[in-house]
Structures are given as structure tokens and as C-alpha cells.
């Protein structure tokens, strides 16, 4: 007897498909095992099995990066924003990230590609200086025309964008607008709350519309749907609450309009997920635990003692074999309470700051034994904070501002490791957020003829990418031991292992601006007939064999703490009572 199997198209299944089904069934039989009389399937990887107790109830859905985010984004962001508003660690973590990545703002170091612009390196440097000067005028304008809201300069715009990008939302939006009434530069940035980007009228995602982002066949964004009002702005007369506006990603000639910065966690994502999302549970549990411990400690402090009384009306009635009728027990309780109140208030013993009461005969006071905060409270909270710090790219010390357990070696290692993460975040954010704004502004200044170009130079319209090359100098890396690290920088420069530009940028400085300032200072000293400090004898330590002369063997030099002072040498140079011995003769 032949059994024919038909598919959903009412046609017999192909022979190849039937063969594949037989092979899969055979594999399933090989993997099957009997556990407690029930047949279960053993997976080749234990992590994919369901027979292990740890995985028995674990049913993880199969989501794409964007579908998982679209289903959960609203609730997730609302909860993370609540953490940022009400939890000290959440607010502190975002602030530390913004401080380390943005700081007081970024300086532009224009780097047009001279090889593709038909210019020499010196010609490009001259043009770059013009661009940098105009950029300072644009971004540091006291009237703040670079901001469409006229409340921030470019440093403020960057800080706000970074706060949403590295905070609860995990992304930042901006729209580059054109302001005709601006006095010099018409390009301005209007910051958009990420919650305003959504599908019109709350419709479901489609093939070319994902969570407010219109995409093409490759998934590249071509436009964005922005709600004209924040979904939380519920007030009388809000006519824009159910209105959306479509904004193209760029103009037809390539000028950026919408700036969208986020870190896609998986291919195909059109919106950003916050780095804080995986640690929400730890933050919530840690916060709840802190609240419970605080409440328990307060109760212990308030409820210091309890009075136990031997009076029991029910036992007394039973002993007398009396039946007082309905309400008798309640009446007795009331009389006892009145008697206690009168007795306690009759003759109290008052001492300064203390009140001592006598008890009724037979009563005794039971004092509570405070057991909060729990002995493991700090250990638990610190463990949770280390997880939080690691997830968002900070050290435990940066998040908590607790430097009590840090020495020179650990601080140095942490700084090097964390700095790589900050550099990566800064580079990605610069490429996604700052670069499009810079490109739009460059187009304007070239179009207005504010830049003097050498003869034969390639125009901006012909090759905008080559003109847009730039470095962004952010906050300095900082020094743990300034003397040692300055000496190390000098060694690298002497051995041609680095450049003055790179060393200055790591400390948040522009080497050209520093050189101009040094030249100005030298001319000023010369005009006054004074010697510049750099020419003083002994102003620079002599070097021997590439190192500063020292009687201390560098291989045996004691470990320093975070402020750069040698702990062992400091102790050795002092009397046990703390009196310095430096310069004193031994007797």
C-alpha cells in the first residue's frame, strides 16, 4: 500500500523533501532517550537541551534584533528613564559616560585628504586652519545659532545627544534645519526625543517600515516618521498628539537632514537598544534591597522596645467560669488600656534627653536587637554595581567614585582598559552624529565662498568625502602620575614613536593652538625683556641614557598610589611620629 503525502498546495511532496524528513526522523530517534518513562530529546549541546533542570523551563523565542526591540522598546525605555530619574547609580553612570566621552565639548582638527583634492599637504593645512577658525565661530557663538532651540552651543548639543545615546534610549536623533534669520551660518541642529520616532498612527511594522524608520531593500534608512508631539505630552489643546511628519534622511543632492546615532547589536536593526537594558534586573533588585534594608533599619531605630503584659481577659473569664455576655471582652480590653495609660502617665522619671517609665506589675520590656543593615549588604550592593559598571563601560571606581582600594598599578591598568572603550564609543558617535552635521555645515561655507581655495583644488561638490575628513579632540585621558607620564611622552617623541598631535589630542588639546599660544607668550616675554620660563637653567631635567638622572633603580622603585607619591619612600623619609627627616643629618 502506497501512502501519498500532499503539501499545502494540494500537490504530492517532492521526493527530496520526503527523504530529508526521513533522515531527520532517524536523527531524532537516535537522540531520543527515556527519562522517568517519558521520551525526551537530548540535544548535542547541553545548552540547547530541555532535560537538564536548569533549562527545562527556558523557552527563548527566535527574534530578529529589530523585532525583539520593537516589541519591548516602549516599556524598556520607560523603565530605564525611570531609573535615570530616580536611581542615583543610573543617573551617575550616564553622567560619567558623558563626562568621559564628551567632556566640555570637542575641538575640530580638520584633515582634508590632500591626495584626492589635488593639493599639497601644506596647502591643505592652510585650508584646514581656515575651516577650524570658522568652526569655532559657529560652535562657540554666544547667541547659540547652531542650536535651533537657541539654548545650547555645540558642546551642549553633543552632551544632550550623548546623554540619550549612552543612556536610557540607546540612540539619539537630530534634524539639521536651515534658519534664514541667522546672521552668519544658517545650518542649525534641532534635537528630537527618540520617543517621537514611531510608525504613523501606531501601525504595525511592514517590509519597508520598521519602528518609525522607512528603509530600502538593503535595510538602509531613507526617511523617518516623527510624531509632532511627545507621546507623554498629554495636555488640553495638544492638536499635534496624533500627527506625524515624514522627514527624508538627506536631500536629493546628498546634504544630511536626519542625524541618527545608535549601535546596532545585530544586523538589520534600525533602532538602538540601550547598554543599560541587560542590567535592568540587577539595578532593580539592588535598589529594592537598599530600600528594604533602609526600612528595616528605620523600624529597628523607631521600635526600640515592646511591652509584654500578662493580662489576658479571655483566660481570666474562663478561670472564673463567667459569661459576661456580648461585648464583655472588648470592654475589659478598653478598661485595661485606660488603666495602663493612667499608670504610665502618673509619675514618669525624666532625665535630660531621656524618658524612663515604670511598668505595671507583671509587665516586662523586650528590647529589639537591630540586625540591619545586614552584614552582607555592602558586599551584595558592590557586586551589583560592578556588574552595572562593566556592562556600560565604566570601572567600579568611576561609577561609585570610591577610590579607597585603588593603587597606582590598578589605576593605570583600569585607565588603559577603559580608555579603549571610551575611544571606541567616541569614534562611533562622531561618525554617526558629528560627521553629518559637519558635512552639512561644510557645504554651506563652501557654497558661500568663505574658504579661499588654492588654484586647481577639487571642489566640495566633486568630492565632499575628501573634504569631510576630520579628527575630533575630546576630553583628555588624564594622568595618574604626571611626572612619569610626561617623561614617557618625551621618550616617545624623542624616539619618533608618536607625534605631538597625538600626544596633545590624548590630553584633550590641539597642538597647533598650543604652538600659537607658546609663540605668543615667547614674543610677549621678549618684548618685556624677560627670559621665557622654558629657557631657565634646570627647567628641563637632564637625561642620561634616555632616562632622567636618578639614584633610584627603576626596577626596584616602590609602587606609587594614585596621587603619584611613593608610599614606601614617604614612610622612610619620616620619623615614626610623622616628622619629616629630609635634609636632617643623622646623629
XYZ file of C-alpha atoms in Angstrom:
587
model
C 0.000 0.000 0.000
C 1.422 3.375 -1.045
C 0.855 6.395 1.188
C 0.885 9.696 -0.657
C 1.562 12.850 1.357
C 0.330 16.140 -0.003
C 1.642 19.597 0.769
C -0.280 22.861 1.413
C -0.514 23.399 -2.350
C -2.534 20.140 -2.700
C 0.364 18.581 -4.636
C 2.372 15.482 -3.621
C 5.521 16.329 -1.652
C 8.730 16.130 -3.723
C 10.827 13.024 -3.221
C 13.787 15.100 -1.984
C 11.691 16.636 0.770
C 10.363 13.234 1.824
C 13.913 11.867 2.015
C 15.049 14.811 4.153
C 12.116 14.224 6.514
C 13.059 10.540 6.892
C 16.675 11.447 7.701
C 15.568 13.991 10.301
C 13.238 11.453 11.895
C 16.114 8.982 12.125
C 18.322 11.593 13.820
C 15.529 12.346 16.281
C 15.232 8.662 17.168
C 18.991 8.458 17.791
C 18.902 11.481 20.113
C 15.751 10.362 21.939
C 16.038 8.916 25.428
C 13.609 7.783 28.085
C 13.550 9.729 31.357
C 11.068 8.656 34.070
C 9.028 6.766 31.499
C 8.791 9.794 29.208
C 10.651 10.145 25.937
C 12.672 13.346 25.698
C 15.091 14.569 23.080
C 18.713 15.058 24.030
C 20.464 17.909 22.202
C 24.061 17.657 21.063
C 24.739 20.861 23.029
C 23.599 20.717 26.630
C 22.756 24.419 26.433
C 20.074 23.575 23.866
C 18.546 20.691 25.838
C 15.328 20.683 27.859
C 16.032 17.632 30.050
C 18.520 19.472 32.270
C 16.781 21.101 35.287
C 18.426 24.459 34.587
C 16.986 24.579 31.044
C 13.688 22.782 31.470
C 11.556 25.925 31.603
C 13.743 28.100 29.411
C 11.840 28.850 26.217
C 13.714 31.609 24.435
C 11.924 32.993 21.398
C 13.515 33.262 17.983
C 13.567 37.011 17.328
C 15.496 39.188 14.948
C 17.332 42.090 16.523
C 14.747 44.643 15.405
C 11.631 42.536 16.061
C 12.763 41.872 19.633
C 13.350 45.578 20.176
C 10.114 46.725 18.512
C 8.012 44.545 20.824
C 9.711 45.695 24.018
C 11.138 49.118 23.298
C 8.425 51.321 24.775
C 8.286 49.544 28.146
C 12.054 49.097 28.263
C 12.812 52.769 27.630
C 10.137 53.944 30.066
C 11.646 51.824 32.830
C 15.185 52.919 32.041
C 14.115 56.563 32.068
C 12.540 55.956 35.463
C 15.885 54.561 36.650
C 17.691 57.618 35.271
C 15.256 59.925 37.082
C 15.042 58.155 40.421
C 18.071 55.926 40.902
C 21.347 57.526 41.914
C 23.537 54.888 40.295
C 21.674 55.061 36.989
C 21.956 58.837 36.844
C 25.616 58.719 37.905
C 26.539 56.108 35.297
C 25.151 58.122 32.388
C 26.796 61.309 33.675
C 30.190 59.559 33.966
C 29.920 58.298 30.385
C 29.031 61.747 29.046
C 31.840 63.359 31.059
C 34.437 60.929 29.716
C 33.277 60.837 26.092
C 32.109 64.424 25.533
C 33.544 66.404 28.434
C 33.328 70.135 27.794
C 32.899 69.554 24.057
C 35.024 68.507 21.111
C 37.621 70.501 19.177
C 37.802 70.138 15.417
C 41.030 69.045 13.764
C 40.212 69.283 10.042
C 42.059 66.688 7.951
C 41.067 67.066 4.270
C 42.607 64.365 2.074
C 45.189 66.264 0.042
C 45.946 63.296 -2.232
C 42.443 63.252 -3.712
C 41.903 67.022 -3.649
C 44.811 67.868 -5.971
C 46.574 69.809 -3.194
C 49.872 69.618 -1.383
C 49.996 68.837 2.319
C 50.900 72.452 3.158
C 48.028 73.782 1.051
C 45.578 71.507 2.809
C 46.910 72.589 6.216
C 46.283 76.223 5.305
C 42.710 75.464 4.224
C 42.197 73.348 7.360
C 43.190 76.310 9.525
C 40.522 78.441 7.820
C 37.894 75.733 8.385
C 38.820 75.336 12.056
C 38.594 79.079 12.653
C 35.119 79.300 11.119
C 34.026 76.196 13.053
C 34.969 77.857 16.333
C 32.871 80.874 15.374
C 29.955 78.594 14.538
C 30.046 76.247 17.523
C 31.003 78.761 20.233
C 28.646 81.539 19.158
C 27.347 83.301 22.280
C 23.950 83.687 20.589
C 23.822 79.907 20.029
C 22.567 79.967 16.451
C 23.916 76.449 15.897
C 21.028 75.190 18.060
C 17.539 75.513 16.586
C 16.202 75.972 20.137
C 18.802 78.711 20.828
C 19.600 77.264 24.274
C 22.858 75.370 23.645
C 26.138 75.713 21.817
C 27.593 72.699 20.004
C 29.068 71.318 23.231
C 25.587 71.371 24.760
C 24.080 69.679 21.704
C 26.743 66.970 21.873
C 26.200 66.460 25.588
C 22.426 66.105 25.193
C 22.827 63.726 22.254
C 25.326 61.608 24.191
C 23.020 61.510 27.211
C 20.301 59.809 25.157
C 22.744 57.723 23.082
C 24.584 56.264 26.090
C 21.632 56.496 28.462
C 18.118 55.036 28.585
C 17.189 55.384 24.898
C 20.363 53.918 23.395
C 20.126 56.305 20.433
C 19.967 59.993 19.590
C 18.142 61.906 16.865
C 18.740 65.324 15.396
C 17.353 67.192 12.403
C 19.623 69.608 10.537
C 17.488 72.652 9.737
C 18.084 75.862 7.771
C 17.478 79.156 9.595
C 17.147 82.083 7.227
C 17.234 84.643 10.042
C 20.617 83.520 11.398
C 23.271 86.243 10.987
C 26.149 84.182 9.531
C 25.605 80.414 9.438
C 22.141 79.132 8.552
C 22.837 75.489 9.437
C 21.400 74.512 12.834
C 20.602 71.330 14.729
C 17.216 70.517 16.265
C 17.386 67.691 18.820
C 14.500 65.176 18.664
C 13.426 62.905 21.502
C 13.733 59.280 20.287
C 10.223 58.528 21.604
C 8.822 60.710 18.816
C 10.088 58.365 16.093
C 7.339 55.781 15.537
C 5.021 54.321 12.938
C 2.229 56.746 11.987
C -0.984 56.164 13.961
C 0.649 53.235 15.751
C 0.501 50.906 12.729
C 2.412 47.629 12.687
C 5.832 47.226 11.086
C 5.919 46.378 7.387
C 8.608 45.219 4.986
C 9.823 48.782 4.423
C 8.789 50.430 7.681
C 10.431 49.438 10.958
C 9.616 51.259 14.193
C 9.233 54.649 12.522
C 12.138 54.205 10.081
C 11.465 53.879 6.348
C 14.059 51.580 4.750
C 15.013 50.371 1.297
C 15.642 46.824 0.082
C 19.019 46.678 1.830
C 17.661 47.980 5.113
C 19.259 51.401 4.703
C 17.126 54.229 6.161
C 15.632 56.586 3.602
C 13.395 58.587 5.946
C 11.898 58.862 9.409
C 8.378 59.362 10.763
C 8.419 61.779 13.706
C 5.427 62.387 15.905
C 4.877 66.123 16.187
C 4.348 65.808 19.932
C 5.973 63.567 22.510
C 3.597 60.693 23.421
C 3.867 61.780 27.055
C 2.736 65.353 26.360
C -0.904 64.918 27.322
C -2.450 68.321 27.882
C -5.516 70.244 26.782
C -5.324 71.639 23.283
C -2.470 69.407 22.076
C -3.527 69.221 18.433
C -0.283 67.529 17.334
C -0.589 64.466 19.552
C -1.867 62.269 16.703
C 0.085 63.933 13.908
C 3.252 62.605 12.271
C 5.722 64.204 9.876
C 7.901 62.312 7.406
C 11.463 63.622 7.100
C 13.874 62.329 4.457
C 17.293 61.173 5.561
C 19.013 63.568 3.136
C 18.266 65.979 0.308
C 18.307 64.850 -3.304
C 21.861 66.243 -3.671
C 23.157 64.470 -0.541
C 23.005 67.067 2.223
C 22.180 65.269 5.529
C 18.875 66.136 7.198
C 18.268 63.500 9.881
C 21.114 62.515 12.177
C 20.624 59.151 13.889
C 23.319 57.701 16.168
C 22.983 54.202 17.634
C 24.929 50.969 17.980
C 23.178 48.077 16.186
C 23.556 44.957 18.300
C 22.590 42.664 15.392
C 22.337 43.040 11.593
C 19.084 44.505 10.369
C 18.382 46.730 13.370
C 17.012 50.176 12.537
C 16.739 51.478 16.116
C 19.088 51.437 19.085
C 18.919 49.402 22.285
C 20.446 50.826 25.445
C 23.537 49.269 27.001
C 21.642 49.535 30.293
C 18.967 47.039 29.168
C 20.786 43.790 30.159
C 21.357 45.012 33.723
C 17.887 46.364 34.476
C 17.118 43.397 36.708
C 20.305 43.898 38.730
C 19.586 47.610 39.138
C 16.005 46.953 40.255
C 16.981 44.191 42.679
C 19.812 46.257 44.133
C 17.542 49.282 44.564
C 14.803 47.201 46.186
C 17.310 45.584 48.522
C 18.631 49.004 49.567
C 15.068 50.162 50.249
C 14.231 47.082 52.303
C 17.409 47.386 54.373
C 16.771 51.093 54.973
C 13.182 50.433 56.007
C 14.249 47.619 58.340
C 16.939 49.809 59.915
C 14.406 52.615 60.448
C 11.947 50.226 62.064
C 14.673 48.951 64.359
C 15.504 52.516 65.321
C 11.877 53.513 65.907
C 10.525 50.339 67.540
C 13.223 50.115 70.181
C 11.169 48.195 72.789
C 7.915 46.318 73.213
C 5.943 45.847 76.458
C 4.654 42.385 77.230
C 1.652 42.248 79.569
C 0.363 39.184 81.430
C -3.271 40.391 81.273
C -5.481 38.130 79.191
C -9.218 38.838 79.665
C -10.286 35.614 77.965
C -8.188 33.445 80.297
C -9.486 35.422 83.280
C -13.135 34.869 82.213
C -12.538 31.155 81.692
C -10.837 30.848 85.097
C -13.861 32.472 86.778
C -16.241 30.398 84.684
C -18.019 33.658 83.930
C -20.039 34.677 80.921
C -20.118 38.411 80.606
C -22.237 38.445 77.520
C -21.629 40.084 74.189
C -19.027 42.891 74.258
C -17.597 41.977 77.647
C -14.114 41.112 76.347
C -13.885 44.344 74.378
C -14.991 46.326 77.398
C -12.310 44.693 79.566
C -9.618 45.457 76.954
C -10.695 49.084 76.920
C -10.565 49.347 80.699
C -7.083 47.773 80.777
C -5.864 50.241 78.136
C -7.212 53.203 80.102
C -5.615 51.868 83.275
C -2.229 51.452 81.521
C -2.408 54.959 80.109
C -3.203 56.434 83.510
C -0.487 54.393 85.228
C 2.271 55.253 82.708
C 1.478 58.968 82.858
C 1.186 59.218 86.635
C 4.789 59.561 87.800
C 7.383 59.398 84.990
C 11.097 59.775 85.775
C 12.548 62.418 83.469
C 16.263 62.724 82.734
C 17.893 65.156 80.241
C 17.181 63.755 76.798
C 15.749 60.537 78.204
C 12.354 59.395 79.454
C 12.133 56.423 81.814
C 8.735 54.852 82.575
C 7.738 52.365 85.204
C 5.746 49.285 84.247
C 2.623 47.765 85.687
C 3.107 44.779 87.984
C 3.860 41.678 85.938
C 4.824 43.597 82.762
C 8.284 43.468 81.213
C 10.023 45.361 78.403
C 11.529 43.423 75.483
C 14.251 45.360 73.646
C 14.706 44.718 69.913
C 18.038 43.529 68.564
C 18.861 45.613 65.465
C 20.229 43.354 62.721
C 20.153 45.821 59.835
C 21.858 46.677 57.622
C 22.734 43.050 57.038
C 26.417 42.156 57.304
C 26.407 41.170 53.606
C 24.586 44.323 52.487
C 27.680 46.154 51.217
C 29.078 43.038 49.523
C 25.827 42.455 47.640
C 25.452 46.076 46.533
C 29.094 46.332 45.428
C 28.781 43.130 43.391
C 25.692 44.522 41.649
C 27.453 47.827 40.960
C 30.442 46.032 39.436
C 28.081 44.275 37.032
C 26.439 47.590 36.155
C 29.776 49.335 35.605
C 31.121 46.523 33.423
C 28.008 46.448 31.221
C 28.019 50.176 30.430
C 31.799 50.507 30.004
C 32.938 52.053 33.282
C 35.063 50.898 36.167
C 33.514 50.294 39.560
C 35.517 53.247 40.901
C 34.243 55.616 38.197
C 30.636 54.627 38.809
C 30.755 54.840 42.609
C 33.535 57.455 42.998
C 35.063 55.092 45.556
C 38.848 55.156 45.113
C 39.731 53.736 48.513
C 41.007 50.401 47.152
C 42.997 51.790 44.209
C 46.778 51.923 43.927
C 48.965 53.156 41.090
C 49.170 49.836 39.238
C 45.458 49.049 39.342
C 44.524 52.623 38.420
C 46.907 52.565 35.474
C 45.592 49.207 34.216
C 41.965 50.329 34.594
C 42.637 53.609 32.793
C 44.244 51.870 29.803
C 41.432 49.335 29.517
C 38.592 51.804 29.941
C 40.186 54.357 27.616
C 39.978 51.897 24.735
C 36.247 51.560 25.327
C 35.770 55.323 25.527
C 37.757 55.773 22.311
C 35.572 53.238 20.505
C 32.359 54.864 21.733
C 33.650 58.330 20.834
C 34.694 57.288 17.312
C 31.347 55.628 16.601
C 29.375 58.573 17.964
C 31.496 61.045 15.994
C 30.939 59.152 12.742
C 27.170 58.860 13.218
C 26.279 62.169 14.850
C 29.023 64.771 14.479
C 30.195 63.935 10.959
C 26.818 64.557 9.221
C 26.452 67.918 10.986
C 29.990 68.874 9.990
C 29.319 67.811 6.400
C 26.163 69.954 6.174
C 27.981 72.964 7.648
C 30.974 72.500 5.322
C 28.643 72.514 2.332
C 27.267 75.858 3.480
C 30.627 77.583 3.984
C 31.964 76.319 0.642
C 28.758 77.379 -1.089
C 29.084 80.870 0.417
C 32.724 81.148 -0.638
C 34.017 81.613 2.917
C 37.031 79.388 2.180
C 39.848 80.524 -0.096
C 40.928 77.532 -2.149
C 44.255 77.204 -3.996
C 44.088 77.094 -7.757
C 43.297 73.662 -9.142
C 41.717 72.340 -5.923
C 38.846 69.866 -6.256
C 35.547 71.497 -5.295
C 33.386 70.359 -2.406
C 30.614 69.243 -4.771
C 33.005 66.982 -6.665
C 34.378 65.179 -3.620
C 32.642 66.031 -0.320
C 34.002 62.922 1.413
C 37.622 64.073 0.989
C 36.825 67.486 2.455
C 34.970 65.995 5.439
C 37.906 64.055 6.893
C 38.401 65.261 10.457
C 39.576 64.280 13.910
C 37.555 65.237 16.970
C 39.555 66.070 20.081
C 37.573 65.159 23.166
C 38.327 65.218 26.893
C 41.849 64.325 27.958
C 42.814 60.863 29.114
C 44.331 62.340 32.255
C 47.466 61.446 34.160
C 47.798 59.238 37.202
C 51.459 60.169 37.778
C 52.040 63.402 35.798
C 55.837 63.362 36.117
C 56.323 59.792 34.969
C 53.830 60.057 32.131
C 55.271 63.355 30.893
C 58.714 61.744 30.838
C 57.293 58.771 28.947
C 55.680 61.112 26.403
C 59.028 62.848 25.940
C 60.716 59.494 25.345
C 58.133 58.547 22.706
C 58.609 61.858 20.933
C 62.415 61.567 21.043
C 62.260 58.060 19.588
C 59.711 59.073 16.904
C 57.166 56.606 18.258
C 54.413 59.222 18.370
C 53.615 62.749 17.250
C 52.943 65.968 19.099
C 49.464 65.948 17.565
C 48.689 62.520 19.035
C 50.153 63.287 22.476
C 48.244 66.573 22.685
C 44.969 65.023 21.499
C 45.191 62.350 24.226
C 45.139 65.161 26.776
C 42.293 66.975 25.040
C 44.465 69.681 23.492
C 45.096 70.984 19.971
C 48.820 71.082 19.286
C 48.520 73.918 16.766
C 46.623 76.135 19.186
C 49.188 75.307 21.878
C 52.039 76.191 19.499
C 50.395 79.522 18.619
C 49.977 80.293 22.320
C 53.591 79.359 23.130
C 54.846 81.614 20.322
C 52.664 84.460 21.588
C 53.984 84.025 25.112
C 57.594 83.964 23.874
C 57.081 87.205 21.931
C 55.469 88.839 24.960
C 58.358 87.867 27.250
C 60.840 89.099 24.661
C 59.043 92.428 24.314
C 59.227 92.912 28.089
C 62.881 91.957 28.177
C 62.214 88.828 30.244
C 63.513 85.319 29.863
C 60.877 82.770 28.940
C 60.452 80.044 31.610
C 61.447 77.366 29.079
C 64.947 78.915 28.862
C 65.657 78.812 32.595
C 68.581 76.645 33.599
C 67.348 73.414 35.066
C 63.818 73.907 33.758
C 64.152 70.613 31.905
C 65.659 67.611 33.669
C 68.885 66.279 32.216
C 68.701 62.870 30.634
C 71.212 60.115 30.718
C 70.773 57.088 28.555
C 67.253 58.207 27.682
C 66.203 58.498 31.347
C 66.225 61.223 33.950
C 69.211 61.077 36.306
C 68.145 59.408 39.491
C 69.681 57.434 42.281
C 66.617 55.201 42.351
C 66.820 51.996 40.423
C 63.708 51.937 38.209
C 63.422 48.170 38.625
C 63.181 48.493 42.417
C 61.182 51.709 42.593
C 58.274 51.234 45.013
C 54.717 51.144 43.774
C 53.003 54.520 43.771
C 49.474 55.311 44.785
C 47.018 57.281 42.688
C 48.440 60.718 43.523
C 51.885 59.741 42.299
C 53.727 59.831 45.631
C 55.790 56.873 46.684
C 54.224 55.303 49.733
C 57.375 53.477 50.904
C 59.718 56.404 50.301
C 57.313 58.733 52.108
C 57.296 56.471 55.146
C 61.087 56.038 55.047
C 61.686 59.802 54.992
C 59.650 60.446 58.134
C 60.099 59.867 61.837
C 57.656 57.341 63.315
C 55.833 60.337 64.809
C 55.433 61.829 61.341
C 58.282 64.390 61.484
C 59.987 64.774 58.071
C 63.648 63.692 58.033
C 64.522 65.270 54.694
C 67.609 67.476 54.966
C 68.374 66.380 58.536
C 71.719 64.923 59.423
C 71.796 61.551 61.034
C 73.221 61.697 64.516
